[in-house]
Structure formats: C-alpha cells, structure tokens
Amino acid sequence: MKIIACYNIKGGVGKTATAVNLAYLASHEGARTLVMDLDPQGAASFYFRVKPKIKGGLKTLMDGKQSLDELIKGTDYANLDLIPADFSFRNMDLFLEKAKNQRGNYENCSRILMSTMTLHFWIVRPVFH
Amino acid sequence: MNSAVRRMSFVLPVDTRMSDIKNKLTSCMHCEELHIHVLQRTYFDSFDWRIYCAGGVIEEESGNDGFTLRWREFVSNEIYGNTSINNTVRFAWDLPDCALRERLEPILEMRALLPLLRMNCKVHGLIVLNKDKKTVARLGIEENRILGSTKFKPRKLPAILYVESVKGYDTVFKEVLQVINQQLALKVDDQGMVQRAMAAVELQPGAYSSNLNLKLSAETPIAVVIRNILLRLFEIMKANEWGIRADLDSEFLHEFRVAVRRSRSALGQIRGVLPHSIWDQFSRKFAWLGEITGPTRDLDVYLLNFGAYKNSLPLPVRDDLDPLYYFLGKHRKIEHKKIITYLESARYRKMIAASLAYLKAPLSARSIFPNANRPVLDVANQRIWRMVRRVIREGETINASSPPEDLHELRKSCKKLRYLMEFFQSLYPSDGIKPLIKSLKLLQNQLGEYQDLHVQLAALATFSNQMKSESGATDRTFVAIDIILQTLEQRQSQVRKMFKARFATFAENKNRIAFSKLFKPKIQKEAHAHEDHCLLQH
C-alpha cells in the first residue's frame, strides 16, 4: 500500500484542501475512494456538506463493535465517500494513549474497508508531544 | 444495516414524455436536473458467452469523457471495474493492470471480446437534495435506441427510470421509491436493460456451446445416434468457420479441430453402422480437415505460450526472444492464409454439402449393417468398457523406462475414452459419470502436458534451425531459445516423474468399481464375473 502525506505544521496552508481534491480526482478516474475525516475541526466534512457528527462519537469509531462501513456517507460525487468528523475526535490522542489495544481494533476496521475501497484519504490533526 | 448503494429500476410506458416525468418528480421532491448526456454503449461477450455464463456483460461507453469499459451484472445491473481506455480492447491482456482485467482474465482466457449490439443512450441525470443542498439520492432516465447492424434493424426500447441510494441516506431512498410508487405507478424493471435489448433483437445469450448436449434415449438405434453426433459436430465446425476466416481468436480454430477429432473418434469407435464406402469417405474427409488446420494450430499454441517462454528467461535476456515471436507470427500468417484458401475451396464446400446431405437423408427402415439397429446403450456400454480396460492396461505397463511413445498411445486412448463418455453422457446418471470424466480429465491434463513438452522441444529446435537460414536473428536469440529448451526438458522430466502418482489416482479401486458399475455390459457381468479380478484389484 502506498501512503502519500500532505504535511505541514502550519495551519491554513491547504493540507485538507489538497487531500480532498486529490480524493475527488481519484474518484473521477474511477477509483472507489474514501475520505476519513479524523480532524475534529471537520473541514473536509464541510467541503462535502456533510454534518461533522457520528452517532456515539469517537467510542463508536474505535471500539470496533460497529462496522466502519455503517458510518460512511456518500458525497455529491460518484465513487467518493466520506466518514465524517466528530467533535469528540479532539480527544483521539488521549483515547489512543489510554487504550493502546484499541488501535488494533482501528486497524482491523480499516482492513475491512480496504477490501471494498481502492483509495483512502485520512485527514488527521497533528499532535505534538 | 448495510450501507451499500442500492438501485431500483422502473420501465416507463412507451408514449411517456420525458418532460412530464421530470415535472412530476420535481414537483414531489427537492429534485434538480444535473445533466443530459448522450452516450454510445456497446456490449461485448466472447463467442462462447463466457461473460454471460459468469453473470454479466462487458459494456463500453463513449461520451464526452472518452471511452470507458466495465463489467455490468445481468440481474442486479450493478457495474464493476470502470476503466478508462484509449485503445480498442479485444483481449483481456489489452487492458491496463486494473480490477476489471483481474476479473476478466481467468474468465475470458484467450478468447476475444466480440460486439453483441450497440445502443445510443440519452441519460437524464437528476439528484435529490436535502436542505443543505447535498445529494441524498440519484435519479436517472435512460432512453435507449438499438443501432442497426447487418444482423438487425434499429429499434427504440422503452425508457428506464432508475433510483440510486447514496450511502448513509437510506431513508431518503425509501421515500423516493414511495413517491414513484404513489405518483407514477410504474412497473418495476425485472428484466434489466441489456437483457431487454438482447430479447428485442432476438439475440439468445448462451446460444453457442461446444458441448454436444445430446439427449439420448437408451433404446434408440445406434445408426440414428451416430448420425446425430456427426450432425452436431458438423454444426460446431460450421459455427466456428467465420471466426477462423476473420481470425478473431485462436479458439475458433481449436474448437473446429476438436470437432474434427471427435468426429474421427466417433467413426473409429462405432463401426459396422455406416456403409463401408461412406465410412471410408468420412474418414478421409476428417483426416484432410485435421491435416489442413494442424500447422496454424501448432503455431497458435507457441504464440499463446510465448509469454510463459519469455517469463521463464532471466530478466536481462527476455527481449532477446522477440525475434522468435516475429518468426512465429510471420509463419502463422502464411499458414492462416492457406486455411482460408482451403475453407473457400470447392473441395471443402462440396465435402460439407455432401456430408450433410447424407446425414440428413432419412434412414432406411431395415439396415443391412450388423450393428446399425443395436440400442445405443448396449453399444455405449460395450465401447466405453472396452476403452476403460485398454486405458488401465496401457497405463499399468508404463514404467520409468517406457519410451515417450507409450505415454502418447495412452494419451490417445484416454482421448477416445473421454469422447465416448461425452457422446453418451446423457444415458448415465450425471452424479455417476461426471466424477469419472473429471478424474479422466486430470490424467489427460498430465499426459497432455508431457506430450506438449515433447512436441515443443522438437519444434523449437526446428524453428531455431529455420531462423538461422531465414532471418537475421542474432546469437543472443539462439542462446535464449537454448535456455528455454533446457527449462522445457527439466519440466518434462518433472512431469514424467509425476505420471505414476497421477495414474494411480485415476486407476484407484474406487474409480474401477464406479466404471464397472456404470459401463460393464450386463451379459458380460454374469458370464465373466471371474474376470473381475483382472480389473478390480483389492
């Protein structure tokens, strides 16, 4: 799997805009594409006019009980789907730190999605320690 | 909850005006017209309907965005593997590396995609929006018109209205369906647009098969059955002729040759049914057909294997083999031209006409030939049982020092047995005969590979000599051919070593008992019960 990072520590330089537009171009070329908006600011979700809200919030996303597939929202564009942001994602770093084994669940879920999607775009918030 | 995209289609009455439908939809829900696209769609399958048998059809769409190729499911109408293409795609290997190619390659193998029908489509795209003006469901109206061809006239199909859900908005999808149901009262499309189009032009999916598919009844005289077998095989030959002429793919010629071989086998195995002079004429005709088509088929096999030859070479020398490809291609072209000349010759046309005339003529009520009136089941049992015993006998005498010719003889006997079992398959319970055919097939594959390697080794050495005198191939090409010869020799010796185990699996007691139960003639069963120990070794 190839990972392409749109990376800059400065805010407002267009990281999210780049990722969202790359995702659109990929879907336009026929790739089944998923944008995972893991940034609690929810900018990518706003791009697609999807409410940045997940029922059950971060816990639902991370505990692996509910399939990630059920959280997906279709966008205005064919082949381009989104898992919207949620305000609770602001605690993601603390959540992962507290329950390191939860990360395993997260990876399991994304593996399930890999089988149906060709491309993933993850929009995350930088965390500094 | 399953958030997959759901789709539902409805058939619009013939006299419906598109503007009326759109007005009704926009008045009932927050709906916007997105686009009107005019597209051309062409549907493809292989000559033997491989895609249809796998549940789909290949759809090529051309519009403002260029050409795309995809797989469309017949029943659900779902599409898969949308792929942009720049060149004509005839074979699976013409596609770039993509999901569509991955799905297509094992199904299509070496067969070409042939156009079934072309359609002009006008697609009216509409979207249902929520209060944030976000798309929450998609609607489409498709007006399809089949374009005329040499086979059929142009015609208009009823328009289709479809609704597609957007992931995460299932409630809206249900609401839209409810509106359509209440306001438009349309009939659900349970046929699918492609099937409807095919039915409109009387295109029967799955119409061609190289299987004999004969439904025999046990008491029918063998003279009638052999005529039916030969007629069906002539039908297969005729069906493949145009593909050979047009050189669409190598399978047309292959299936033609298999039908010729089966016919020869039928004549050889079922004797005393046709007048000797007729039998002799048929035998000579089939021998001639085998002879004139052989060289092209041999070259086809080397060309189909060329990728494997190349991949077996170390990476830096792979391209050195290319002159062999051009050499094979050049000679194939010459041989193919010869086939066309033969197929267009008066000799060929007269031969086919005379054969069909004889086979279609009514049989005289009382035949003077010794076996002509025997019930087919008796003949089938006798012939198959005899051939089973021959295969077992020949296989058991083969040991590590046996010459390759012995394996070749066994291979020929296996082929004869297989053809007999296929001719008379419908006389036996399918759960009895099918596993035995499968088991025989596995043995045949192994023997076939050994024999093919044997022939390839000899042929490649001959090609190498021919290339020395004909073309300006460099020493590097001959070195590459030598490496391939060594690889083939190694493989041949591996396959040879595997023979014993493969034959033992075929000849295991379970199979011997099954063969005996199914085919051993009853009279023989009673009279020669003591001979069983020859075949059944416990």
Coordinates of C-alpha atoms in Angstrom, one line a residue, chain A residues 28-30 32 48-51 69-79 81 117, chain B residues 1-4 65 82-84 129-136 138 166-169:
Chain A
H28 CA -13.3 10.8 -11.0
E29 CA -10.7 8.4 -12.5
G30 CA -12.9 5.5 -11.3
R32 CA -13.6 3.8 -5.2
F48 CA -18.9 17.7 1.2
R49 CA -21.8 19.4 3.0
V50 CA -22.0 16.5 5.5
K51 CA -22.7 17.3 9.1
D69 CA -19.0 0.8 6.7
E70 CA -22.1 1.9 8.6
L71 CA -20.6 5.3 9.3
I72 CA -20.0 6.1 5.6
K73 CA -21.9 8.9 3.9
G74 CA -22.0 9.2 0.2
T75 CA -21.0 12.6 -1.3
D76 CA -22.2 14.6 -4.3
Y77 CA -19.7 12.6 -6.4
A78 CA -19.9 9.0 -7.6
N79 CA -17.2 6.7 -6.1
D81 CA -17.5 8.5 0.1
M117 CA -12.2 0.7 -1.4
Chain B
M1 CA -27.7 -2.1 8.5
N2 CA -26.0 -2.4 5.1
S3 CA -24.9 0.9 3.6
A4 CA -24.2 -0.4 0.1
D65 CA -15.2 11.9 -21.2
N82 CA -15.0 1.1 -14.6
T83 CA -11.8 1.6 -16.6
S84 CA -10.8 4.4 -19.0
L129 CA -31.2 17.3 -2.4
N130 CA -31.6 17.9 1.3
K131 CA -32.0 21.3 2.9
D132 CA -28.2 21.8 2.8
K133 CA -28.3 21.2 -0.9
K134 CA -26.4 17.9 -0.5
T135 CA -27.1 15.0 -2.8
V136 CA -29.1 12.4 -0.9
R138 CA -29.8 10.0 -7.5
V166 CA -26.5 7.5 -1.6
K167 CA -24.6 5.8 1.3
G168 CA -25.9 6.8 4.7
Y169 CA -29.2 8.2 3.3

